[in-house]
PDB file of C-alpha atoms in Angstrom:
ATOM      1  CA  MET B 230      82.377 282.566 195.945  1.00  0.00           C
ATOM      2  CA  TYR B 231      83.349 286.267 194.284  1.00  0.00           C
ATOM      3  CA  ASN B 232      82.667 289.743 194.830  1.00  0.00           C
ATOM      4  CA  LEU B 233      80.963 291.110 191.949  1.00  0.00           C
ATOM      5  CA  ALA B 234      81.217 294.418 193.085  1.00  0.00           C
ATOM      6  CA  GLU B 235      85.522 293.439 192.398  1.00  0.00           C
ATOM      7  CA  ILE B 236      84.607 291.846 189.270  1.00  0.00           C
ATOM      8  CA  ARG B 237      82.853 294.666 187.530  1.00  0.00           C
ATOM      9  CA  ALA B 238      85.212 297.614 189.593  1.00  0.00           C
ATOM     10  CA  ASP B 239      87.990 295.207 186.573  1.00  0.00           C
ATOM     11  CA  LEU B 240      85.896 294.876 183.962  1.00  0.00           C
ATOM     12  CA  VAL B 241      85.208 298.896 183.722  1.00  0.00           C
ATOM     13  CA  ALA B 242      88.676 299.020 184.235  1.00  0.00           C
ATOM     14  CA  ARG B 243      89.758 296.708 181.301  1.00  0.00           C
ATOM     15  CA  LEU B 244      87.023 298.553 178.774  1.00  0.00           C
ATOM     16  CA  ASP B 245      89.191 301.981 179.583  1.00  0.00           C
ATOM     17  CA  ARG B 246      92.446 301.008 179.017  1.00  0.00           C
ATOM     18  CA  LEU B 247      91.153 298.870 175.920  1.00  0.00           C
ATOM     19  CA  ALA B 248      88.963 302.631 175.083  1.00  0.00           C
ATOM     20  CA  ALA B 249      92.382 304.572 175.110  1.00  0.00           C
ATOM     21  CA  LEU B 250      93.646 301.288 173.565  1.00  0.00           C
ATOM     22  CA  VAL B 251      91.971 301.314 170.180  1.00  0.00           C
ATOM     23  CA  GLU B 252      91.501 305.491 170.655  1.00  0.00           C
ATOM     24  CA  ARG B 253      95.676 305.407 170.400  1.00  0.00           C
ATOM     25  CA  VAL B 254      95.910 303.359 167.072  1.00  0.00           C
ATOM     26  CA  GLU B 255      92.825 305.446 165.751  1.00  0.00           C
ATOM     27  CA  SER B 256      94.917 308.534 165.883  1.00  0.00           C
ATOM     28  CA  GLU B 257      98.153 305.707 164.445  1.00  0.00           C
ATOM     29  CA  GLN B 258      96.069 305.500 161.536  1.00  0.00           C
ATOM     30  CA  ARG B 259      94.543 308.769 161.067  1.00  0.00           C
ATOM     31  CA  ALA B 260      98.413 310.171 160.749  1.00  0.00           C
ATOM     32  CA  PRO B 261      99.523 311.271 156.866  1.00  0.00           C
ATOM     33  CA  LEU B 262     101.634 308.804 155.399  1.00  0.00           C
ATOM     34  CA  ASP B 263     105.397 309.611 154.514  1.00  0.00           C
ATOM     35  CA  ASP B 264     106.109 310.592 151.129  1.00  0.00           C
ATOM     36  CA  ASP B 265     108.776 308.191 151.150  1.00  0.00           C
ATOM     37  CA  SER B 266     107.223 305.195 148.986  1.00  0.00           C
ATOM     38  CA  ALA B 267     109.668 302.599 151.111  1.00  0.00           C
ATOM     39  CA  GLU B 268     108.558 304.252 154.208  1.00  0.00           C
ATOM     40  CA  GLN B 269     105.022 303.950 153.096  1.00  0.00           C
ATOM     41  CA  ALA B 270     105.121 300.388 152.943  1.00  0.00           C
ATOM     42  CA  ILE B 271     106.006 299.586 155.936  1.00  0.00           C
ATOM     43  CA  GLU B 272     103.555 301.866 157.422  1.00  0.00           C
ATOM     44  CA  ARG B 273     101.261 299.470 155.892  1.00  0.00           C
ATOM     45  CA  GLU B 274     102.465 296.597 157.574  1.00  0.00           C
ATOM     46  CA  ASP B 275     102.274 298.183 160.801  1.00  0.00           C
ATOM     47  CA  ASP B 276      98.476 299.485 159.902  1.00  0.00           C
ATOM     48  CA  GLU B 277      97.634 296.043 159.548  1.00  0.00           C
ATOM     49  CA  ALA B 278      99.071 294.557 162.694  1.00  0.00           C
ATOM     50  CA  LEU B 279      97.125 297.836 164.131  1.00  0.00           C
ATOM     51  CA  ASP B 280      94.311 297.172 162.749  1.00  0.00           C
ATOM     52  CA  ALA B 281      94.518 293.005 163.725  1.00  0.00           C
ATOM     53  CA  GLN B 282      95.295 294.924 167.562  1.00  0.00           C
ATOM     54  CA  GLN B 283      91.849 296.937 167.369  1.00  0.00           C
ATOM     55  CA  HIS B 284      89.699 294.269 166.756  1.00  0.00           C
ATOM     56  CA  ALA B 285      90.607 292.392 169.185  1.00  0.00           C
ATOM     57  CA  ALA B 286      90.114 294.957 171.062  1.00  0.00           C
ATOM     58  CA  ASP B 287      87.115 295.539 169.979  1.00  0.00           C
ATOM     59  CA  ALA B 288      85.840 292.294 170.232  1.00  0.00           C
ATOM     60  CA  GLU B 289      87.534 292.016 173.995  1.00  0.00           C
ATOM     61  CA  MET B 290      85.187 295.169 174.841  1.00  0.00           C
ATOM     62  CA  ARG B 291      82.156 293.452 173.558  1.00  0.00           C
ATOM     63  CA  ALA B 292      82.649 290.990 175.696  1.00  0.00           C
ATOM     64  CA  ILE B 293      83.642 293.208 178.557  1.00  0.00           C
ATOM     65  CA  ARG B 294      80.050 295.558 177.652  1.00  0.00           C
ATOM     66  CA  HIS B 295      78.158 291.549 177.582  1.00  0.00           C
ATOM     67  CA  ALA B 296      79.689 290.379 181.500  1.00  0.00           C
ATOM     68  CA  ILE B 297      78.672 293.859 182.847  1.00  0.00           C
ATOM     69  CA  ALA B 298      75.387 293.419 181.598  1.00  0.00           C
ATOM     70  CA  ARG B 299      74.637 289.902 183.188  1.00  0.00           C
ATOM     71  CA  LEU B 300      76.813 291.570 186.377  1.00  0.00           C
ATOM     72  CA  ASP B 301      73.871 294.051 186.496  1.00  0.00           C
ATOM     73  CA  ALA B 302      71.097 291.864 185.558  1.00  0.00           C
ATOM     74  CA  GLY B 303      71.764 289.348 188.533  1.00  0.00           C
ATOM     75  CA  HIS B 304      73.180 286.507 186.041  1.00  0.00           C
ATOM     76  CA  TYR B 305      76.777 287.438 186.250  1.00  0.00           C
ATOM     77  CA  GLY B 306      78.298 283.682 187.050  1.00  0.00           C
ATOM     78  CA  LEU B 307      75.147 281.920 185.218  1.00  0.00           C
ATOM     79  CA  CYS B 308      75.615 279.620 182.071  1.00  0.00           C
ATOM     80  CA  THR B 309      74.225 281.927 179.331  1.00  0.00           C
ATOM     81  CA  SER B 310      73.113 278.564 177.006  1.00  0.00           C
ATOM     82  CA  CYS B 311      71.621 276.680 180.122  1.00  0.00           C
ATOM     83  CA  GLY B 312      71.735 278.638 182.807  1.00  0.00           C
ATOM     84  CA  THR B 313      73.656 276.652 185.709  1.00  0.00           C
ATOM     85  CA  PRO B 314      76.389 278.099 187.215  1.00  0.00           C
ATOM     86  CA  ILE B 315      79.658 278.358 185.978  1.00  0.00           C
ATOM     87  CA  ASP B 316      82.928 277.188 187.722  1.00  0.00           C
ATOM     88  CA  PRO B 317      84.060 279.762 189.995  1.00  0.00           C
ATOM     89  CA  ARG B 318      87.659 279.088 188.472  1.00  0.00           C
ATOM     90  CA  ALA B 319      86.518 279.815 184.705  1.00  0.00           C
ATOM     91  CA  LEU B 320      85.255 282.320 185.729  1.00  0.00           C
ATOM     92  CA  ARG B 321      89.259 283.711 186.555  1.00  0.00           C
ATOM     93  CA  LEU B 322      88.678 285.308 182.883  1.00  0.00           C
ATOM     94  CA  PRO B 323      85.463 287.169 183.969  1.00  0.00           C
ATOM     95  CA  THR B 324      84.058 286.749 180.523  1.00  0.00           C
ATOM     96  CA  ALA B 325      83.180 283.466 180.968  1.00  0.00           C
ATOM     97  CA  THR B 326      79.856 282.694 179.961  1.00  0.00           C
ATOM     98  CA  LEU B 327      79.106 278.868 179.727  1.00  0.00           C
ATOM     99  CA  CYS B 328      79.795 275.810 181.652  1.00  0.00           C
ATOM    100  CA  ILE B 329      81.944 273.094 181.227  1.00  0.00           C
ATOM    101  CA  ALA B 330      79.487 271.071 179.831  1.00  0.00           C
ATOM    102  CA  CYS B 331      78.235 273.304 177.479  1.00  0.00           C
ATOM    103  CA  GLU B 332      81.857 274.587 176.395  1.00  0.00           C
ATOM    104  CA  ARG B 333      82.396 271.236 175.725  1.00  0.00           C
ATOM    105  CA  GLU B 334      79.659 270.710 173.858  1.00  0.00           C
ATOM    106  CA  ARG B 335      80.358 273.500 171.160  1.00  0.00           C
ATOM    107  CA  GLY B 336      83.768 271.827 171.205  1.00  0.00           C
ATOM    108  CA  GLY B 337      86.128 274.326 172.983  1.00  0.00           C
TER     109      GLY B 337
END
């Protein structure tokens, strides 16, 4: 079916990469703005893009931590809504939490 140790290792590695990305983004955002006002406008636009990147990384990190917690509790691969097994094809995305029926019910 699927190798839980391998899935967990992949999730932990992805979490580490995302944490490094968030750290780089935060470091870039702490950098002082240029004295040139035109350059500041460009830097602020860059900050908006960095904010979006950071929010996406934060959301993915939460999903990964949740998947790791389900693995550790022995609930990985079970729908968090109804408890039935999630189709292994859906678990190609290791953070999948719903079976096909519950996903459809929620409009996904």
